[in-house]
CSV table of C-alpha atoms and ligand atoms in Angstrom, one decimal:
chain,number,residue,atom,x,y,z
F,1,MET,CA,-39.6,76.5,-7.9
F,2,SER,CA,-43.4,75.8,-8.0
F,3,ALA,CA,-45.4,74.8,-5.0
F,4,THR,CA,-46.2,71.5,-6.7
F,5,ASP,CA,-42.5,70.4,-6.4
F,6,LEU,CA,-42.3,71.2,-2.7
F,7,ARG,CA,-42.9,68.8,0.2
F,8,ALA,CA,-43.2,69.0,4.0
F,9,MET,CA,-42.8,66.5,6.8
F,10,ILE,CA,-43.2,66.5,10.6
F,11,LEU,CA,-41.1,64.0,12.4
F,12,VAL,CA,-42.5,63.3,15.8
F,13,GLY,CA,-40.8,61.6,18.7
F,14,ASP,CA,-43.7,60.5,20.9
F,15,GLY,CA,-43.4,61.7,24.4
F,16,LEU,CA,-40.0,63.2,23.5
F,17,GLY,CA,-39.8,66.1,25.9
F,18,ASP,CA,-38.4,65.5,29.4
F,19,ARG,CA,-37.0,67.3,32.5
F,20,PRO,CA,-33.5,67.5,33.8
F,21,VAL,CA,-32.4,64.1,35.2
F,22,PRO,CA,-30.0,64.1,38.1
F,23,ALA,CA,-28.4,60.8,37.0
F,24,LEU,CA,-27.7,62.4,33.6
F,25,GLY,CA,-25.9,65.4,35.1
F,26,ASP,CA,-29.2,67.4,35.1
F,27,LYS,CA,-29.5,67.0,31.3
F,28,THR,CA,-32.7,65.7,29.7
F,29,PRO,CA,-32.4,62.4,27.9
F,30,LEU,CA,-32.5,64.3,24.6
F,31,GLU,CA,-29.7,66.6,25.7
F,32,ALA,CA,-27.6,63.7,27.1
F,33,GLN,CA,-27.9,61.5,24.0
F,34,PRO,CA,-25.6,62.4,21.1
F,35,THR,CA,-27.9,63.2,18.1
F,36,PRO,CA,-25.6,64.2,15.2
F,37,ASN,CA,-28.4,64.1,12.6
F,38,LEU,CA,-31.0,66.0,14.6
F,39,ASP,CA,-28.2,68.6,15.3
F,40,ALA,CA,-27.5,68.9,11.6
F,41,LEU,CA,-31.2,69.6,11.0
F,42,ALA,CA,-31.2,72.1,13.8
F,43,ALA,CA,-28.2,73.8,12.2
F,44,ARG,CA,-30.0,74.1,8.9
F,45,GLY,CA,-33.2,75.5,10.4
F,46,GLN,CA,-34.9,77.6,13.0
F,47,CYS,CA,-35.5,76.3,16.5
F,48,GLY,CA,-38.0,77.0,19.2
F,49,LEU,CA,-40.4,75.5,21.7
F,50,MET,CA,-43.8,74.1,21.0
F,51,ASP,CA,-46.8,73.7,23.4
F,52,ALA,CA,-48.8,70.9,22.0
F,53,ILE,CA,-52.1,72.4,23.2
F,54,ALA,CA,-51.3,75.4,25.4
F,55,PRO,CA,-48.6,76.2,27.9
F,56,GLY,CA,-48.7,73.8,30.9
F,57,VAL,CA,-51.5,71.6,29.5
F,58,PRO,CA,-50.5,67.9,29.4
F,59,ALA,CA,-51.6,66.7,26.0
F,60,GLY,CA,-52.8,63.2,25.1
F,61,SER,CA,-51.4,61.8,21.9
F,62,ASP,CA,-54.8,62.2,20.3
F,63,THR,CA,-55.4,65.9,21.1
F,64,SER,CA,-51.8,66.7,20.2
F,65,HIS,CA,-52.1,65.1,16.8
F,66,PHE,CA,-55.4,66.9,16.2
F,67,ALA,CA,-53.3,70.1,16.7
F,68,MET,CA,-50.3,69.1,14.7
F,69,LEU,CA,-52.6,68.1,11.8
F,70,GLY,CA,-54.1,71.6,11.9
F,71,TYR,CA,-57.3,71.1,13.9
F,72,ASP,CA,-57.4,73.1,17.1
F,73,PRO,CA,-58.4,70.5,19.7
F,74,TYR,CA,-60.3,73.1,21.8
F,75,GLN,CA,-62.6,73.6,18.8
F,76,TYR,CA,-62.8,70.1,17.4
F,77,TYR,CA,-62.0,67.4,20.0
F,78,THR,CA,-65.0,65.4,21.1
F,79,GLY,CA,-63.4,62.7,23.4
F,80,ARG,CA,-61.7,59.4,23.2
F,81,GLY,CA,-64.7,57.2,22.2
F,82,PRO,CA,-65.0,58.0,18.5
F,83,LEU,CA,-61.2,57.8,18.1
F,84,GLU,CA,-61.1,54.5,19.8
F,85,ALA,CA,-63.7,53.2,17.4
F,86,LEU,CA,-61.7,54.5,14.4
F,87,GLY,CA,-58.6,53.0,15.9
F,88,VAL,CA,-60.0,49.5,16.0
F,89,GLY,CA,-61.1,49.9,12.4
F,90,LEU,CA,-64.8,50.7,12.8
F,91,GLU,CA,-66.3,53.1,10.3
F,92,VAL,CA,-67.3,56.3,12.0
F,93,MET,CA,-69.5,58.9,10.3
F,94,LEU,CA,-70.6,62.4,11.2
F,95,GLY,CA,-73.7,62.0,13.4
F,96,ASP,CA,-72.4,58.8,15.1
F,97,LEU,CA,-71.6,58.3,18.8
F,98,GLY,CA,-68.4,56.4,19.7
F,99,PHE,CA,-67.5,54.6,22.9
F,100,ARG,CA,-64.6,52.6,24.4
F,101,CYS,CA,-65.8,49.4,26.0
F,102,ASN,CA,-64.7,46.6,28.1
F,103,PHE,CA,-66.0,43.0,28.1
F,104,ALA,CA,-66.6,42.3,31.8
F,105,THR,CA,-68.0,39.8,34.2
F,106,VAL,CA,-71.2,40.7,36.1
F,107,LYS,CA,-73.5,38.9,38.5
F,108,ARG,CA,-77.2,39.7,38.9
F,109,GLU,CA,-78.4,41.0,42.3
F,110,ALA,CA,-82.1,41.9,42.3
F,111,ALA,CA,-82.5,44.4,39.4
F,112,ASP,CA,-78.7,45.3,39.3
F,113,LEU,CA,-75.9,43.8,37.3
F,114,ILE,CA,-72.9,44.0,39.7
F,115,VAL,CA,-69.4,44.2,38.1
F,116,VAL,CA,-67.3,41.3,39.4
F,117,ASP,CA,-64.3,41.6,37.0
F,118,ARG,CA,-64.0,44.7,34.8
F,119,ARG,CA,-61.8,42.8,32.3
F,120,ALA,CA,-63.3,39.3,32.4
F,121,ASP,CA,-59.9,38.0,33.4
F,122,ARG,CA,-58.4,39.8,30.4
F,123,ILE,CA,-60.2,37.4,28.1
F,124,ALA,CA,-57.8,36.4,25.4
F,125,SER,CA,-60.0,34.6,22.8
F,126,GLY,CA,-63.5,34.4,21.7
F,127,THR,CA,-64.4,38.1,21.8
F,128,ASP,CA,-64.8,38.1,18.0
F,129,GLU,CA,-67.6,35.6,18.4
F,130,LEU,CA,-69.2,37.5,21.3
F,131,THR,CA,-69.0,40.7,19.1
F,132,ALA,CA,-70.7,38.9,16.2
F,133,ALA,CA,-73.6,37.9,18.5
F,134,LEU,CA,-73.9,41.5,19.7
F,135,ASN,CA,-73.9,42.8,16.2
F,136,SER,CA,-76.9,40.6,15.3
F,137,LEU,CA,-79.1,42.4,17.9
F,138,PRO,CA,-81.8,44.5,16.2
F,139,PRO,CA,-81.7,48.3,16.3
F,140,ILE,CA,-83.4,50.0,19.2
F,141,ASP,CA,-85.4,53.2,18.4
F,142,ASP,CA,-83.9,53.1,14.9
F,143,ILE,CA,-80.4,53.2,16.4
F,144,GLN,CA,-77.9,50.6,15.3
F,145,PHE,CA,-75.2,49.3,17.7
F,146,ILE,CA,-72.0,48.3,16.0
F,147,VAL,CA,-69.3,46.6,18.1
F,148,LYS,CA,-65.7,45.6,17.3
F,149,ASP,CA,-63.4,43.8,19.6
F,150,SER,CA,-59.8,44.8,20.1
F,151,ILE,CA,-56.9,43.4,22.2
F,152,GLU,CA,-57.9,41.3,25.2
F,153,HIS,CA,-61.1,42.6,26.9
F,154,ARG,CA,-61.1,45.8,24.9
F,155,ALA,CA,-63.7,46.8,22.3
F,156,ALA,CA,-65.3,49.8,20.8
F,157,LEU,CA,-68.9,50.7,20.0
F,158,VAL,CA,-70.6,52.9,17.5
F,159,MET,CA,-74.2,54.1,17.8
F,160,ARG,CA,-75.8,55.2,14.5
F,161,GLY,CA,-79.3,56.4,13.5
F,162,PRO,CA,-81.1,59.1,11.5
F,163,ALA,CA,-82.4,60.9,14.6
F,164,LEU,CA,-78.8,61.0,16.1
F,165,VAL,CA,-77.5,62.5,12.8
F,166,GLU,CA,-80.1,65.2,13.0
F,167,GLY,CA,-79.8,65.9,16.7
F,168,LEU,CA,-76.0,66.0,16.9
F,169,LYS,CA,-75.9,68.8,14.2
F,170,ASN,CA,-77.0,71.1,17.0
F,171,VAL,CA,-74.5,69.9,19.7
F,172,ALA,CA,-71.2,71.8,20.1
F,173,ALA,CA,-67.9,69.9,20.3
F,174,SER,CA,-66.8,69.1,23.8
F,175,PRO,CA,-64.3,66.7,25.3
F,176,LYS,CA,-66.8,65.8,28.0
F,177,PRO,CA,-68.9,62.6,27.4
F,178,ILE,CA,-72.3,63.6,26.1
F,179,ILE,CA,-73.7,60.3,27.5
F,180,THR,CA,-72.2,59.4,30.8
F,181,ASP,CA,-70.3,56.2,31.4
F,182,ALA,CA,-72.1,52.9,32.0
F,183,ASP,CA,-68.8,51.5,33.2
F,184,PRO,CA,-68.7,52.1,37.0
F,185,HIS,CA,-64.8,51.9,36.8
F,186,GLU,CA,-64.8,49.8,40.0
F,187,GLU,CA,-65.5,46.3,40.8
F,188,GLY,CA,-68.4,45.6,43.3
F,189,GLU,CA,-70.4,48.4,41.8
F,190,PRO,CA,-73.5,48.0,39.6
F,191,ILE,CA,-73.4,48.9,36.0
F,192,TRP,CA,-74.3,52.6,36.0
F,193,ARG,CA,-77.3,54.0,34.2
F,194,ALA,CA,-76.0,56.0,31.3
F,195,ALA,CA,-77.5,59.5,31.2
F,196,ALA,CA,-77.7,62.2,28.5
F,197,THR,CA,-75.9,65.5,29.3
F,198,VAL,CA,-77.7,67.2,26.3
F,199,PRO,CA,-81.3,66.8,25.3
F,200,GLU,CA,-80.4,65.7,21.8
F,201,VAL,CA,-79.1,62.3,23.0
F,202,GLN,CA,-81.8,61.5,25.6
F,203,VAL,CA,-83.4,58.8,23.4
F,204,ALA,CA,-79.9,57.4,22.6
F,205,ALA,CA,-79.0,57.1,26.3
F,206,ALA,CA,-82.2,55.2,27.0
F,207,ALA,CA,-81.5,52.9,24.0
F,208,LEU,CA,-78.0,52.3,25.3
F,209,ASN,CA,-79.2,51.3,28.7
F,210,LEU,CA,-81.6,48.9,27.1
F,211,TRP,CA,-79.0,47.5,24.8
F,212,ILE,CA,-76.6,46.8,27.7
F,213,ARG,CA,-79.3,44.6,29.2
F,214,GLN,CA,-80.0,42.9,25.9
F,215,ALA,CA,-76.2,42.4,25.5
F,216,HIS,CA,-76.0,40.7,28.9
F,217,ASP,CA,-78.9,38.4,28.0
F,218,VAL,CA,-77.1,37.4,24.7
F,219,LEU,CA,-73.6,37.1,26.2
F,220,LYS,CA,-74.6,35.0,29.3
F,221,GLU,CA,-76.0,32.3,27.1
F,222,HIS,CA,-73.2,32.4,24.5
F,223,PRO,CA,-71.2,29.1,23.9
F,224,VAL,CA,-67.9,31.0,24.4
F,225,ASN,CA,-69.0,31.9,27.9
F,226,GLN,CA,-70.5,28.5,28.7
F,227,ALA,CA,-67.1,27.0,27.8
F,228,ARG,CA,-65.3,29.6,30.0
F,229,GLU,CA,-67.5,28.7,32.9
F,230,ALA,CA,-66.9,25.0,32.4
F,231,ASN,CA,-63.2,25.8,32.6
F,232,ASN,CA,-63.7,27.9,35.8
F,233,LEU,CA,-63.0,31.2,33.9
F,234,PRO,CA,-65.1,34.3,34.5
F,235,PRO,CA,-67.6,34.7,31.6
F,236,ALA,CA,-67.4,37.9,29.5
F,237,ASN,CA,-71.1,38.3,30.1
F,238,ALA,CA,-71.4,42.1,29.9
F,239,ILE,CA,-70.1,45.0,27.9
F,240,LEU,CA,-69.3,48.3,29.6
F,241,PRO,CA,-69.3,51.5,27.5
F,242,ARG,CA,-67.5,54.6,28.5
F,243,GLY,CA,-65.9,57.8,27.1
F,244,CYS,CA,-68.8,58.6,24.8
F,245,GLY,CA,-68.1,61.2,22.1
F,246,MET,CA,-69.8,62.2,18.9
F,247,ALA,CA,-67.9,61.9,15.7
F,248,PRO,CA,-65.8,65.1,15.4
F,249,ASP,CA,-66.8,67.5,12.6
F,250,LEU,CA,-63.5,67.7,10.8
F,251,ASP,CA,-63.2,68.9,7.2
F,252,PRO,CA,-60.9,66.6,5.1
F,253,PHE,CA,-57.2,67.2,5.4
F,254,GLU,CA,-56.8,68.0,1.7
F,255,GLU,CA,-59.6,70.6,1.7
F,256,ARG,CA,-58.3,72.3,4.8
F,257,HIS,CA,-54.7,72.5,3.8
F,258,GLY,CA,-54.7,72.5,0.1
F,259,THR,CA,-52.5,69.4,-0.1
F,260,LYS,CA,-52.8,65.7,0.2
F,261,GLY,CA,-51.6,64.2,3.5
F,262,GLY,CA,-49.8,61.0,4.4
F,263,LEU,CA,-49.4,59.4,7.8
F,264,VAL,CA,-46.8,56.9,9.0
F,265,VAL,CA,-47.5,56.2,12.6
F,266,GLU,CA,-47.7,53.2,15.0
F,267,ALA,CA,-50.7,54.0,17.3
F,268,GLY,CA,-54.1,52.8,16.1
F,269,LEU,CA,-55.8,55.9,17.5
F,270,ILE,CA,-53.7,58.2,15.3
F,271,LYS,CA,-54.1,56.0,12.3
F,272,GLY,CA,-57.9,56.1,12.8
F,273,LEU,CA,-57.8,59.9,13.0
F,274,GLY,CA,-55.8,60.0,9.7
F,275,ARG,CA,-58.2,57.7,7.9
F,276,TYR,CA,-61.2,59.8,9.2
F,277,ILE,CA,-59.8,63.0,7.6
F,278,GLY,CA,-58.9,61.3,4.4
F,279,MET,CA,-55.1,61.0,4.8
F,280,ASP,CA,-53.1,58.3,3.2
F,281,VAL,CA,-52.4,56.0,6.2
F,282,LEU,CA,-49.4,53.8,5.4
F,283,ASP,CA,-48.1,50.7,7.4
F,284,ALA,CA,-44.3,50.5,7.6
F,285,PRO,CA,-43.1,46.9,7.5
F,286,GLY,CA,-41.6,45.9,10.9
F,287,ALA,CA,-43.2,48.8,12.8
F,288,THR,CA,-44.4,47.3,16.1
F,289,GLY,CA,-45.1,50.4,18.2
F,290,GLY,CA,-42.7,48.9,20.8
F,291,TYR,CA,-39.0,49.3,21.7
F,292,ASP,CA,-38.2,46.7,19.0
F,293,THR,CA,-39.8,48.6,16.2
F,294,ASP,CA,-38.1,49.0,12.8
F,295,HIS,CA,-37.5,52.7,13.0
F,296,ILE,CA,-35.5,52.8,9.7
F,297,SER,CA,-38.5,51.3,8.0
F,298,LEU,CA,-40.8,54.0,9.5
F,299,ALA,CA,-38.5,56.7,8.1
F,300,LYS,CA,-38.1,55.1,4.7
F,301,THR,CA,-41.8,54.6,4.4
F,302,ALA,CA,-42.3,58.3,5.3
F,303,VAL,CA,-39.8,59.5,2.7
F,304,ALA,CA,-41.4,57.3,0.1
F,305,ALA,CA,-44.8,58.7,1.0
F,306,LEU,CA,-43.7,62.2,0.0
F,307,ASP,CA,-43.9,61.0,-3.7
F,308,SER,CA,-47.7,60.8,-3.5
F,309,SER,CA,-48.5,63.1,-0.5
F,310,PRO,CA,-46.8,66.5,-0.4
F,311,PHE,CA,-47.3,66.5,3.4
F,312,VAL,CA,-46.4,63.5,5.7
F,313,LEU,CA,-46.4,63.1,9.4
F,314,CYS,CA,-44.3,60.3,10.9
F,315,ASN,CA,-44.3,59.3,14.6
F,316,LEU,CA,-41.9,57.0,16.5
F,317,LYS,CA,-43.8,55.7,19.6
F,318,ALA,CA,-40.9,54.3,21.6
F,319,PRO,CA,-39.6,57.4,23.5
F,320,ASP,CA,-43.1,57.7,25.1
F,321,LEU,CA,-42.9,54.1,26.4
F,322,ALA,CA,-39.5,54.8,28.0
F,323,GLY,CA,-41.0,57.9,29.7
F,324,HIS,CA,-43.9,55.9,31.0
F,325,ASP,CA,-41.4,53.2,32.2
F,326,GLY,CA,-39.4,55.9,34.0
F,327,ASP,CA,-36.2,54.8,32.3
F,328,PRO,CA,-34.0,57.7,31.1
F,329,GLU,CA,-31.3,55.3,29.6
F,330,LYS,CA,-34.0,53.5,27.6
F,331,LYS,CA,-35.3,56.9,26.5
F,332,MET,CA,-31.9,57.9,25.3
F,333,GLU,CA,-31.7,54.6,23.3
F,334,MET,CA,-35.0,55.4,21.6
F,335,ILE,CA,-33.9,59.0,20.9
F,336,ALA,CA,-30.8,57.5,19.2
F,337,LYS,CA,-33.4,55.7,16.9
F,338,LEU,CA,-35.1,59.0,16.3
F,339,ASP,CA,-31.8,60.5,15.3
F,340,GLU,CA,-31.2,57.6,12.9
F,341,MET,CA,-34.6,58.4,11.4
F,342,ALA,CA,-33.4,62.0,10.9
F,343,GLY,CA,-30.4,60.5,9.2
F,344,VAL,CA,-32.6,58.8,6.7
F,345,LEU,CA,-34.4,62.2,6.0
F,346,LEU,CA,-31.0,63.9,5.6
F,347,ASN,CA,-29.8,61.3,3.1
F,348,GLU,CA,-32.9,60.4,1.2
F,349,ALA,CA,-35.3,63.4,1.2
F,350,ASP,CA,-34.5,66.2,-1.2
F,351,LEU,CA,-33.8,68.9,1.4
F,352,ASP,CA,-33.9,71.7,-1.1
F,353,LYS,CA,-37.5,70.9,-1.8
F,354,THR,CA,-38.6,69.4,1.6
F,355,ALA,CA,-39.5,71.4,4.6
F,356,ILE,CA,-39.0,69.3,7.8
F,357,ALA,CA,-40.3,69.9,11.3
F,358,VAL,CA,-39.0,67.8,14.2
F,359,THR,CA,-40.8,67.8,17.6
F,360,GLY,CA,-42.6,65.7,20.1
F,361,ASP,CA,-46.4,65.3,20.6
F,362,HIS,CA,-46.1,65.9,24.4
F,363,SER,CA,-43.5,65.6,27.1
F,364,THR,CA,-43.4,62.3,29.0
F,365,PRO,CA,-40.8,63.0,31.8
F,366,CYS,CA,-39.2,59.8,33.2
F,367,ALA,CA,-39.6,61.3,36.7
F,368,LEU,CA,-43.3,61.5,36.3
F,369,GLU,CA,-43.9,58.3,34.2
F,370,ASP,CA,-46.8,60.3,32.6
F,371,HIS,CA,-47.5,63.1,30.2
F,372,SER,CA,-46.7,66.6,31.3
F,373,GLY,CA,-47.3,70.2,30.0
F,374,ASP,CA,-43.6,70.9,29.5
F,375,PRO,CA,-43.0,72.4,26.1
F,376,LEU,CA,-41.3,70.5,23.3
F,377,PRO,CA,-38.2,71.3,21.3
F,378,LEU,CA,-39.0,72.2,17.7
F,379,ILE,CA,-36.9,72.5,14.5
F,380,ILE,CA,-38.3,73.9,11.3
F,381,THR,CA,-36.1,73.5,8.2
F,382,GLY,CA,-36.8,74.1,4.6
F,383,TYR,CA,-36.3,76.2,1.5
F,384,GLY,CA,-36.5,79.8,2.4
F,385,VAL,CA,-36.1,79.3,6.2
F,386,ARG,CA,-34.2,82.0,8.1
F,387,ALA,CA,-31.8,79.7,9.9
F,388,ASP,CA,-30.8,80.8,13.4
F,389,ALA,CA,-27.6,80.2,15.4
F,390,ILE,CA,-28.9,77.0,17.2
F,391,SER,CA,-27.1,73.8,16.1
F,392,GLU,CA,-28.0,71.4,18.8
F,393,TYR,CA,-31.4,69.7,19.2
F,394,GLY,CA,-32.5,69.7,22.9
F,395,GLU,CA,-35.1,71.3,25.1
F,396,ARG,CA,-32.8,74.1,26.3
F,397,PRO,CA,-30.9,74.9,23.1
F,398,CYS,CA,-34.2,75.1,21.2
F,399,GLY,CA,-35.5,77.5,23.9
F,400,MET,CA,-32.9,80.0,22.7
F,401,GLY,CA,-33.9,79.7,19.0
F,402,SER,CA,-35.6,82.3,16.8
F,403,ILE,CA,-39.0,80.7,16.6
F,404,GLY,CA,-39.7,81.5,20.2
F,405,ARG,CA,-42.7,79.6,21.5
F,406,VAL,CA,-45.6,78.3,19.3
F,407,ARG,CA,-48.5,75.9,19.7
F,408,GLY,CA,-49.1,72.6,18.1
F,409,HIS,CA,-51.6,73.8,15.6
F,410,ASP,CA,-49.2,76.5,14.4
F,411,ILE,CA,-46.7,74.0,12.9
F,412,LEU,CA,-48.6,72.9,9.9
F,413,PRO,CA,-49.2,76.5,8.6
F,414,MET,CA,-45.5,77.2,9.3
F,415,LEU,CA,-44.7,74.4,6.9
F,416,THR,CA,-47.4,75.0,4.3
F,417,THR,CA,-46.3,78.6,4.0
F,418,LEU,CA,-42.8,77.4,3.3
F,419,ILE,CA,-44.0,75.1,0.5
F,420,GLY,CA,-46.4,77.6,-0.9
F,421,THR,CA,-49.7,75.8,-0.3
F,422,ALA,CA,-51.0,77.9,2.6
F,423,HIS,CA,-54.3,79.8,2.0
F,424,LYS,CA,-54.1,83.6,2.2
F,425,PHE,CA,-56.1,85.1,5.0
F,426,GLY,CA,-57.7,88.3,3.7
F,427,ALA,CA,-57.3,90.1,0.3
E,1,ZN,ZN1,-48.0,60.7,22.4
E,2,ZN,ZN1,-48.0,58.3,26.6
């Protein structure tokens, strides 16, 4: 069998991992929910535990997907801003700075702009027009400011200029914002003065502060805001950038792993990351990212994607939502959906030629209603795998499997070695 025939897939239950729940007889939702298809995959393969980033480190979905796609987040992750920009569909290029933003309501007091409402009453319409007005502002110090609006008051910003491209070549990747937030995070506070944390972005930080003032001047006169004020709604008369990060220096997926990659996910942030590294990002019909999502469509789209991309990652978002909602029964329901997705893989993927990993991107224990650093249950199946004795998919059964304990960025090499596309290290 040649490497070109072989395929690999990672099936991810977002926020899948959990802790023992007293109401479920001290089982986790995954252990309590019958999962015949996932158990069948476990029986065919090897099981183990996976730390998305490192033992005990609660991962975000973004850093965890960096890792599972084979990019060590400690080496490459540069913060939420650039991913947010990618997620809303902005183009992001190496040498750019990216930010998350809010449209907000401010009032002038002496020289300060005081934040009155950080979300401009969750402004529901007109931000596209406000964005267009901001995008017509001229560059400052040869730096372009490119904004795109998102849901409600949310938006993203990209700063781009030749001096930035040159300067950022010398800046090491770090998750800390390299320009501090202008968003004061609290109402009643003035918009903060953004400051450079490295000399290479000093000019950019000064330009950003000036742009925020210019943005206020444009927004406060804008017809959308005049109409809002006439209707006694707070105007979206300021934009508050935060979470600045430079575009991460990631080599394209195909170059790195020797195979094309496909992505079938629901979160914009992860889709944006996939596009950035040149993966084939597919939309599954009926996928909503919510409890009502068409999970069968996600699984079928992922299986179909294997025709053109020998590696595919597919993520079901819903288990994470149930974790955040603190609802173990709902989480079991969503795990039943994940199990049906595994059923689609069992029935429709050619299992002799397809290596499959099943795991989560982080734990979202219902008791915490947030992400935790608890490890995730992992299955690896495929041609040539040395199957172990574990035949039940759950946190504790997987803890007794032959893989032992690995990290998120180990999974992709474990799969590419099975399908014969891994690069040799050494002679
Ligand atoms: Zn996640
Ligand atoms: Zn979450």
